[in-house]
Each structure stands twice: as C-alpha cells, then as structure tokens.
Amino acid sequence: MGRYFGTDGVRGVANVELDALLAFKIGAAAAYVLTQEAGHSGKAKLLIGKDTRISSDMLENALVAGICSVGADVELLGVIPTPAVAYLTIKHKADAGIVISASHNSFEYNGIKIFAGNGYKLPDETEAKIEDLIDDLEAIPRATHEKLGRVLQSKIDPVVEYTDHLAETIPGDLSGLRVAVDCANGASSTTVERLMRLVECRAEIRYYEPDGVNINAGCGSTHLDQLKKRVKSGDFDLGVAFDGDADRCLIVDETGEELDGDRIMAVCAAHMKKQGKLRGGAFVATVLSNMGLHAYAAANDMRIECSNVGDRYVLEMMLQKGYILGGEQSGHVIFLEYASTGDGELTALQFMSILKASGRKCSEIAAEVVPWPQVMINVKVPNDKKASLQQLPAVKEAIEQAAGELGQAGRILVRPSGTEALVRVMVEGKDSVQVDTLAKRVAKVIESVV
C-alpha cells in the first residue's frame, strides 16, 4: 500500500484524514498523470460519481477544482454505484472515472477511488506517480486562459444506461421471483427500483432513503440481521443486500441463512461450467476464501487460484490467467464478461437468474457448498502500526502456537486491513469451538500490545 492509496483508493474520516485540500491535490495529480499516460494533445475528460454521504458534495467540488486547474474537463454523474462509473467510463471513452465513496464504512468516512479509461482500477505504478505529485503539487503545470478545464453539461443518463446494461446480461426475465432488497441507504437507491422493473422481478425495497448520515447504518451487506428476519417472515425467495457504493452483494436464502461471496461464486461457477462458459475451468478467490469452497470446487472438477485480498488483486490475477469469474467473501464478485470491477447488482441478477432456471429453492442450490467453521475478528490497530504488528515477539508467538494447534486441519491468517485502522484475525478449521477459542486468544494478544 502507498502513502495515500490503500487496497481500494484513498480513504479516511471526511474533513480530517480526507479533507478538501487533499481531494483537490488528488484531482489535480490524477488528472495530470492520466492525461500524460493517455498521450493527450487536447483536453482530457473525467467522469465523477458519488455515494450518499454528507461529505460527498464537499469532496466532489474539491476534486473538480483540482481537475480543472490542470486543464482537464469533468462530467458529473451524481449519485450512482461504483461499477456504473467504471462501465460509463468505458462506454463514453472518458480518460478516467472517479468515485467518491467509502463503500461499507459508516457515514463519517469517505474515500476516492479511480478507474483508468479501460474501466480497471489503477495499477500500483500509476498510483505511485499520483502520490508523488500529491506531495509535490508545484511540479504540476497549471493551466491558464483558455486551457483551464470546465464542468461539461453531461449528456449521460447514468441510471438508464447502467440499468439497461445490467438487464441485458441475463437471458429472459426474473418474473416469478420475490426478493427483499436492502440498498444500505447508499448509491443503489438510485438504480435498484428501475432495474427490478426491467427484469420483471417482484421486489420489496428498503433502506433506499438516504439522508447523508444513514448510509450503512444498521443496514446493507454488513448488517444482515434485519434482512434475515424480513426474508423469513415475508415469504420471499431470497434477500439481497448491497453496501454503500453497491460494488458488493450478499444474499440471504429463504430460511434466513447468509450466503457470502464464496458461496455465491461457487453457485455461479458451477452454472457457468455446465454452460461451457467457465474459461479454463477455474475462477479466482482470495487467500481468505473458505476451505469449504476449495473442497466444493475440487469435487466439481473446478480449480481455484488465490490472490491477495482486495478486488483489484482478484482482477489482476483474472487478467493474468485469462479467467472471467473471481471475487471475495465480502461479496465483491467480478463477472469479467460484463463488468471490469465488482458489481453488487450484477451479482444479484446473475444469481437470481440461475435460481429461477434451477426451479429449486435458494437454500437447495447453495447446500452443496459446506463452509468450514471460520471466525474473523477485527482488532483496532493504528494505521502506522499495522504493517509491523506481526513482527512483535508476543504476536508472532501467538500466531505460531495457534497454527501448531490447528495442524493440517485448519489455518490462521493475520493481516492488516487495506481500508481501515484494523488488523483482521481469521481462523478456520473443522472444530468450531477450537476455531473460536484460537481467534479470540490471538486477538487478545494483539489488543494487549497496541
């Protein structure tokens, strides 16, 4: 990770770690670097979308000022899911797309993530160039006179274009399915209603009334309890929950059981294999993927390649290996045939289309994937201490001892979060009591030394 960019862009508490001045610098540096890399002779054009946080307007205006100050133009897309920005960047041949969002984090956080003109998140080398210029803004030539950038009158209808594209990714419609939808009071609030009408799905949509501070508040993919209760009591076929920027999706079956990204991918991969569409007979997961997923893949003659955690690293491996499906437990799933990044609404459509075609219940099509017991504990650790934490003798000893007790029947993984001031302790094995005990023990050691 760089000085400013984590695994998913720049992120922090709005107007503290991520203030208007930093947003201005990011806008100027990104516009300049991307213009240089594109070899432009004329003005570059960048698209900006945002989620529903109260701070998004402030950061948007600062970004725009920075971009225009180096001679690039901007089109504003308004509130729209992250994957919609990536899609529209490609479709309209923009030089870059910028999203203002902190994804699943609570409202006081915000973030800035950038897509290149090809719809992919920036490679590390490009982010490093941008970071250098953020720290040396005077090195960027300033535009003056007629070379200043402008905010262009947008001719894009982002909701219509994006939802039309999503609806075209499935055969037929989803009539006959009844789904409970949770928009997390986030960006999907602008798109889900039209999308469900297009695919003729009976949807009860909640948490789609953002007020600037209620994004992800007791709702969305990180707070599934209310959706589980609603699905069980409301005679739904399934429930789907998005996060704040709708680049991830988790599913609840008709019994109220959660299907994480691993199980969603397993169902989709098996279906794609039967259709002859699973390129290479393989898909990409991360080092956090459940061993139950690996057992299911092996039993169904599929292979899994594991990347580092972060959908950007999943995508890198997909491109490197030539695969078209990949994702994370958290619900970031990439269907490369239709999108260049994780897309929650696309994932929901693909899964529901498979569910309808199967003629079975949601719990039945997911039952073949049996997850191993897995516990994840998030421990608060200051950002400046995350990277070196595992080198501390007490922490190192605790991890090694836990690994020894698990043996071949499990594993432990301790890693710093790429988006928050946290270290994640993941323990997995066949004995749920042992898994829980070891995870808590290691987490307690970490808490004692920070």
mmCIF file of N, CA and C in Angstrom, residues 241-321:
data_model
loop_
_atom_site.group_PDB
_atom_site.id
_atom_site.type_symbol
_atom_site.label_atom_id
_atom_site.label_comp_id
_atom_site.label_asym_id
_atom_site.label_seq_id
_atom_site.Cartn_x
_atom_site.Cartn_y
_atom_site.Cartn_z
ATOM 1 N N ALA A 241 -28.546 -7.858 -0.307
ATOM 2 C CA ALA A 241 -28.109 -6.641 0.381
ATOM 3 C C ALA A 241 -26.860 -6.100 -0.287
ATOM 4 N N PHE A 242 -26.856 -4.805 -0.536
ATOM 5 C CA PHE A 242 -25.700 -4.135 -1.124
ATOM 6 C C PHE A 242 -24.984 -3.325 -0.058
ATOM 7 N N ASP A 243 -23.757 -2.907 -0.353
ATOM 8 C CA ASP A 243 -23.072 -1.979 0.544
ATOM 9 C C ASP A 243 -23.283 -0.565 0.024
ATOM 10 N N GLY A 244 -22.596 0.405 0.640
ATOM 11 C CA GLY A 244 -22.863 1.809 0.347
ATOM 12 C C GLY A 244 -22.680 2.224 -1.087
ATOM 13 N N ASP A 245 -21.708 1.633 -1.792
ATOM 14 C CA ASP A 245 -21.490 2.015 -3.195
ATOM 15 C C ASP A 245 -21.908 0.910 -4.162
ATOM 16 N N ALA A 246 -22.517 -0.152 -3.629
ATOM 17 C CA ALA A 246 -23.117 -1.228 -4.432
ATOM 18 C C ALA A 246 -22.130 -1.977 -5.314
ATOM 19 N N ASP A 247 -20.874 -2.065 -4.859
ATOM 20 C CA ASP A 247 -19.945 -2.909 -5.618
ATOM 21 C C ASP A 247 -19.856 -4.307 -5.010
ATOM 22 N N ARG A 248 -20.607 -4.531 -3.935
ATOM 23 C CA ARG A 248 -20.666 -5.874 -3.364
ATOM 24 C C ARG A 248 -22.110 -6.247 -3.041
ATOM 25 N N CYS A 249 -22.361 -7.543 -2.964
ATOM 26 C CA CYS A 249 -23.698 -8.062 -2.696
ATOM 27 C C CYS A 249 -23.573 -9.322 -1.854
ATOM 28 N N LEU A 250 -24.381 -9.434 -0.825
ATOM 29 C CA LEU A 250 -24.540 -10.676 -0.090
ATOM 30 C C LEU A 250 -25.992 -11.115 -0.206
ATOM 31 N N ILE A 251 -26.213 -12.410 -0.081
ATOM 32 C CA ILE A 251 -27.540 -12.981 -0.309
ATOM 33 C C ILE A 251 -27.994 -13.735 0.931
ATOM 34 N N VAL A 252 -29.287 -13.689 1.196
ATOM 35 C CA VAL A 252 -29.912 -14.445 2.277
ATOM 36 C C VAL A 252 -30.915 -15.406 1.643
ATOM 37 N N ASP A 253 -30.809 -16.707 1.964
ATOM 38 C CA ASP A 253 -31.751 -17.648 1.361
ATOM 39 C C ASP A 253 -33.094 -17.590 2.083
ATOM 40 N N GLU A 254 -34.061 -18.383 1.605
ATOM 41 C CA GLU A 254 -35.431 -18.275 2.119
ATOM 42 C C GLU A 254 -35.552 -18.709 3.580
ATOM 43 N N THR A 255 -34.533 -19.392 4.111
ATOM 44 C CA THR A 255 -34.551 -19.787 5.519
ATOM 45 C C THR A 255 -33.895 -18.745 6.414
ATOM 46 N N GLY A 256 -33.327 -17.705 5.821
ATOM 47 C CA GLY A 256 -32.644 -16.668 6.584
ATOM 48 C C GLY A 256 -31.158 -16.893 6.727
ATOM 49 N N GLU A 257 -30.605 -17.907 6.037
ATOM 50 C CA GLU A 257 -29.169 -18.167 6.129
ATOM 51 C C GLU A 257 -28.402 -17.295 5.139
ATOM 52 N N GLU A 258 -27.265 -16.766 5.593
ATOM 53 C CA GLU A 258 -26.435 -15.913 4.748
ATOM 54 C C GLU A 258 -25.619 -16.727 3.759
ATOM 55 N N LEU A 259 -25.552 -16.248 2.525
ATOM 56 C CA LEU A 259 -24.649 -16.781 1.518
ATOM 57 C C LEU A 259 -23.604 -15.708 1.249
ATOM 58 N N ASP A 260 -22.361 -15.972 1.640
ATOM 59 C CA ASP A 260 -21.315 -14.980 1.420
ATOM 60 C C ASP A 260 -20.789 -15.064 -0.009
ATOM 61 N N GLY A 261 -19.786 -14.251 -0.309
ATOM 62 C CA GLY A 261 -19.265 -14.208 -1.668
ATOM 63 C C GLY A 261 -18.715 -15.537 -2.142
ATOM 64 N N ASP A 262 -18.124 -16.324 -1.233
ATOM 65 C CA ASP A 262 -17.604 -17.644 -1.609
ATOM 66 C C ASP A 262 -18.718 -18.533 -2.145
ATOM 67 N N ARG A 263 -19.824 -18.592 -1.422
ATOM 68 C CA ARG A 263 -20.920 -19.487 -1.821
ATOM 69 C C ARG A 263 -21.638 -18.961 -3.067
ATOM 70 N N ILE A 264 -21.747 -17.644 -3.182
ATOM 71 C CA ILE A 264 -22.340 -17.065 -4.388
ATOM 72 C C ILE A 264 -21.495 -17.423 -5.609
ATOM 73 N N MET A 265 -20.163 -17.268 -5.462
ATOM 74 C CA MET A 265 -19.268 -17.608 -6.569
ATOM 75 C C MET A 265 -19.350 -19.079 -6.934
ATOM 76 N N ALA A 266 -19.437 -19.944 -5.917
ATOM 77 C CA ALA A 266 -19.496 -21.377 -6.171
ATOM 78 C C ALA A 266 -20.703 -21.737 -7.029
ATOM 79 N N VAL A 267 -21.857 -21.179 -6.678
ATOM 80 C CA VAL A 267 -23.076 -21.439 -7.454
ATOM 81 C C VAL A 267 -22.919 -20.926 -8.884
ATOM 82 N N CYS A 268 -22.393 -19.724 -9.021
ATOM 83 C CA CYS A 268 -22.232 -19.136 -10.351
ATOM 84 C C CYS A 268 -21.187 -19.897 -11.172
ATOM 85 N N ALA A 269 -20.090 -20.289 -10.535
ATOM 86 C CA ALA A 269 -19.034 -21.015 -11.248
ATOM 87 C C ALA A 269 -19.540 -22.360 -11.755
ATOM 88 N N ALA A 270 -20.275 -23.089 -10.905
ATOM 89 C CA ALA A 270 -20.799 -24.396 -11.313
ATOM 90 C C ALA A 270 -21.769 -24.250 -12.489
ATOM 91 N N HIS A 271 -22.599 -23.220 -12.437
ATOM 92 C CA HIS A 271 -23.532 -22.978 -13.539
ATOM 93 C C HIS A 271 -22.788 -22.628 -14.825
ATOM 94 N N MET A 272 -21.790 -21.761 -14.705
ATOM 95 C CA MET A 272 -21.016 -21.367 -15.879
ATOM 96 C C MET A 272 -20.271 -22.564 -16.473
ATOM 97 N N LYS A 273 -19.796 -23.461 -15.611
ATOM 98 C CA LYS A 273 -19.093 -24.651 -16.101
ATOM 99 C C LYS A 273 -20.041 -25.548 -16.906
ATOM 100 N N LYS A 274 -21.252 -25.737 -16.383
ATOM 101 C CA LYS A 274 -22.235 -26.549 -17.108
ATOM 102 C C LYS A 274 -22.568 -25.951 -18.468
ATOM 103 N N GLN A 275 -22.516 -24.629 -18.552
ATOM 104 C CA GLN A 275 -22.836 -23.931 -19.799
ATOM 105 C C GLN A 275 -21.619 -23.823 -20.719
ATOM 106 N N GLY A 276 -20.469 -24.307 -20.249
ATOM 107 C CA GLY A 276 -19.250 -24.207 -21.044
ATOM 108 C C GLY A 276 -18.674 -22.812 -21.082
ATOM 109 N N LYS A 277 -19.010 -21.984 -20.080
ATOM 110 C CA LYS A 277 -18.578 -20.585 -20.079
ATOM 111 C C LYS A 277 -17.493 -20.278 -19.045
ATOM 112 N N LEU A 278 -17.132 -21.276 -18.209
ATOM 113 C CA LEU A 278 -16.130 -21.024 -17.182
ATOM 114 C C LEU A 278 -14.750 -21.221 -17.798
ATOM 115 N N ARG A 279 -14.198 -20.136 -18.279
ATOM 116 C CA ARG A 279 -12.939 -20.200 -19.024
ATOM 117 C C ARG A 279 -11.830 -20.835 -18.181
ATOM 118 N N GLY A 280 -11.170 -21.847 -18.761
ATOM 119 C CA GLY A 280 -10.092 -22.527 -18.060
ATOM 120 C C GLY A 280 -10.567 -23.454 -16.962
ATOM 121 N N GLY A 281 -11.895 -23.587 -16.800
ATOM 122 C CA GLY A 281 -12.426 -24.425 -15.733
ATOM 123 C C GLY A 281 -12.030 -23.946 -14.347
ATOM 124 N N ALA A 282 -11.792 -22.636 -14.216
ATOM 125 C CA ALA A 282 -11.266 -22.105 -12.960
ATOM 126 C C ALA A 282 -11.817 -20.714 -12.684
ATOM 127 N N PHE A 283 -11.686 -20.305 -11.427
ATOM 128 C CA PHE A 283 -12.028 -18.931 -11.055
ATOM 129 C C PHE A 283 -11.077 -18.489 -9.954
ATOM 130 N N VAL A 284 -11.110 -17.198 -9.644
ATOM 131 C CA VAL A 284 -10.172 -16.613 -8.686
ATOM 132 C C VAL A 284 -10.889 -16.267 -7.388
ATOM 133 N N ALA A 285 -10.320 -16.700 -6.265
ATOM 134 C CA ALA A 285 -10.768 -16.291 -4.943
ATOM 135 C C ALA A 285 -9.569 -15.651 -4.239
ATOM 136 N N THR A 286 -9.689 -15.370 -2.966
ATOM 137 C CA THR A 286 -8.568 -14.769 -2.238
ATOM 138 C C THR A 286 -8.038 -15.744 -1.190
ATOM 139 N N VAL A 287 -6.955 -15.354 -0.546
ATOM 140 C CA VAL A 287 -6.366 -16.192 0.492
ATOM 141 C C VAL A 287 -7.305 -16.372 1.683
ATOM 142 N N LEU A 288 -8.346 -15.542 1.777
ATOM 143 C CA LEU A 288 -9.328 -15.675 2.847
ATOM 144 C C LEU A 288 -10.455 -16.637 2.487
ATOM 145 N N SER A 289 -10.502 -17.106 1.263
ATOM 146 C CA SER A 289 -11.617 -17.948 0.838
ATOM 147 C C SER A 289 -11.692 -19.213 1.688
ATOM 148 N N ASN A 290 -12.925 -19.610 1.980
ATOM 149 C CA ASN A 290 -13.164 -20.735 2.884
ATOM 150 C C ASN A 290 -12.712 -22.051 2.269
ATOM 151 N N MET A 291 -12.154 -22.937 3.104
ATOM 152 C CA MET A 291 -11.702 -24.228 2.612
ATOM 153 C C MET A 291 -12.865 -25.072 2.087
ATOM 154 N N GLY A 292 -14.059 -24.783 2.558
ATOM 155 C CA GLY A 292 -15.225 -25.467 2.022
ATOM 156 C C GLY A 292 -15.447 -25.148 0.551
ATOM 157 N N LEU A 293 -15.107 -23.927 0.152
ATOM 158 C CA LEU A 293 -15.189 -23.552 -1.254
ATOM 159 C C LEU A 293 -14.196 -24.366 -2.076
ATOM 160 N N HIS A 294 -13.002 -24.538 -1.563
ATOM 161 C CA HIS A 294 -11.989 -25.311 -2.275
ATOM 162 C C HIS A 294 -12.406 -26.779 -2.409
ATOM 163 N N ALA A 295 -13.013 -27.318 -1.346
ATOM 164 C CA ALA A 295 -13.482 -28.706 -1.402
ATOM 165 C C ALA A 295 -14.590 -28.862 -2.434
ATOM 166 N N TYR A 296 -15.505 -27.887 -2.492
ATOM 167 C CA TYR A 296 -16.596 -27.932 -3.468
ATOM 168 C C TYR A 296 -16.054 -27.851 -4.893
ATOM 169 N N ALA A 297 -15.100 -26.947 -5.122
ATOM 170 C CA ALA A 297 -14.526 -26.800 -6.459
ATOM 171 C C ALA A 297 -13.856 -28.096 -6.907
ATOM 172 N N ALA A 298 -13.085 -28.704 -6.003
ATOM 173 C CA ALA A 298 -12.395 -29.953 -6.352
ATOM 174 C C ALA A 298 -13.391 -31.053 -6.678
ATOM 175 N N ALA A 299 -14.475 -31.127 -5.907
ATOM 176 C CA ALA A 299 -15.484 -32.171 -6.131
ATOM 177 C C ALA A 299 -16.227 -31.974 -7.445
ATOM 178 N N ASN A 300 -16.212 -30.759 -7.963
ATOM 179 C CA ASN A 300 -16.926 -30.457 -9.208
ATOM 180 C C ASN A 300 -15.968 -30.158 -10.362
ATOM 181 N N ASP A 301 -14.729 -30.643 -10.227
ATOM 182 C CA ASP A 301 -13.743 -30.555 -11.301
ATOM 183 C C ASP A 301 -13.477 -29.115 -11.732
ATOM 184 N N MET A 302 -13.384 -28.221 -10.736
ATOM 185 C CA MET A 302 -13.018 -26.832 -10.997
ATOM 186 C C MET A 302 -11.775 -26.498 -10.190
ATOM 187 N N ARG A 303 -11.016 -25.531 -10.671
ATOM 188 C CA ARG A 303 -9.823 -25.082 -9.973
ATOM 189 C C ARG A 303 -10.022 -23.670 -9.432
ATOM 190 N N ILE A 304 -9.334 -23.396 -8.335
ATOM 191 C CA ILE A 304 -9.363 -22.058 -7.741
ATOM 192 C C ILE A 304 -7.940 -21.526 -7.672
ATOM 193 N N GLU A 305 -7.759 -20.305 -8.156
ATOM 194 C CA GLU A 305 -6.494 -19.580 -7.981
ATOM 195 C C GLU A 305 -6.720 -18.534 -6.896
ATOM 196 N N CYS A 306 -5.787 -18.401 -5.958
ATOM 197 C CA CYS A 306 -5.963 -17.466 -4.846
ATOM 198 C C CYS A 306 -5.076 -16.236 -5.004
ATOM 199 N N SER A 307 -5.679 -15.072 -4.872
ATOM 200 C CA SER A 307 -4.950 -13.799 -4.934
ATOM 201 C C SER A 307 -4.869 -13.201 -3.540
ATOM 202 N N ASN A 308 -4.154 -12.091 -3.417
ATOM 203 C CA ASN A 308 -4.195 -11.313 -2.194
ATOM 204 C C ASN A 308 -5.588 -10.736 -2.006
ATOM 205 N N VAL A 309 -5.875 -10.291 -0.789
ATOM 206 C CA VAL A 309 -7.186 -9.726 -0.501
ATOM 207 C C VAL A 309 -7.327 -8.354 -1.157
ATOM 208 N N GLY A 310 -8.478 -8.103 -1.751
ATOM 209 C CA GLY A 310 -8.728 -6.856 -2.468
ATOM 210 C C GLY A 310 -9.171 -7.167 -3.884
ATOM 211 N N ASP A 311 -10.296 -6.581 -4.306
ATOM 212 C CA ASP A 311 -10.815 -6.945 -5.627
ATOM 213 C C ASP A 311 -9.876 -6.529 -6.756
ATOM 214 N N ARG A 312 -9.018 -5.547 -6.504
ATOM 215 C CA ARG A 312 -8.047 -5.163 -7.538
ATOM 216 C C ARG A 312 -7.063 -6.296 -7.792
ATOM 217 N N TYR A 313 -6.689 -7.018 -6.716
ATOM 218 C CA TYR A 313 -5.750 -8.131 -6.868
ATOM 219 C C TYR A 313 -6.440 -9.359 -7.467
ATOM 220 N N VAL A 314 -7.712 -9.526 -7.145
ATOM 221 C CA VAL A 314 -8.506 -10.571 -7.803
ATOM 222 C C VAL A 314 -8.526 -10.328 -9.305
ATOM 223 N N LEU A 315 -8.807 -9.075 -9.682
ATOM 224 C CA LEU A 315 -8.881 -8.735 -11.102
ATOM 225 C C LEU A 315 -7.531 -8.932 -11.793
ATOM 226 N N GLU A 316 -6.462 -8.511 -11.139
ATOM 227 C CA GLU A 316 -5.132 -8.676 -11.733
ATOM 228 C C GLU A 316 -4.859 -10.139 -12.071
ATOM 229 N N MET A 317 -5.211 -11.035 -11.151
ATOM 230 C CA MET A 317 -4.983 -12.456 -11.400
ATOM 231 C C MET A 317 -5.907 -12.987 -12.488
ATOM 232 N N MET A 318 -7.146 -12.504 -12.518
ATOM 233 C CA MET A 318 -8.072 -12.910 -13.572
ATOM 234 C C MET A 318 -7.518 -12.551 -14.947
ATOM 235 N N LEU A 319 -7.017 -11.336 -15.068
ATOM 236 C CA LEU A 319 -6.467 -10.884 -16.350
ATOM 237 C C LEU A 319 -5.202 -11.659 -16.704
ATOM 238 N N GLN A 320 -4.384 -11.909 -15.693
ATOM 239 C CA GLN A 320 -3.131 -12.629 -15.915
ATOM 240 C C GLN A 320 -3.387 -14.068 -16.373
ATOM 241 N N LYS A 321 -4.388 -14.704 -15.774
ATOM 242 C CA LYS A 321 -4.662 -16.114 -16.063
ATOM 243 C C LYS A 321 -5.706 -16.317 -17.163
#
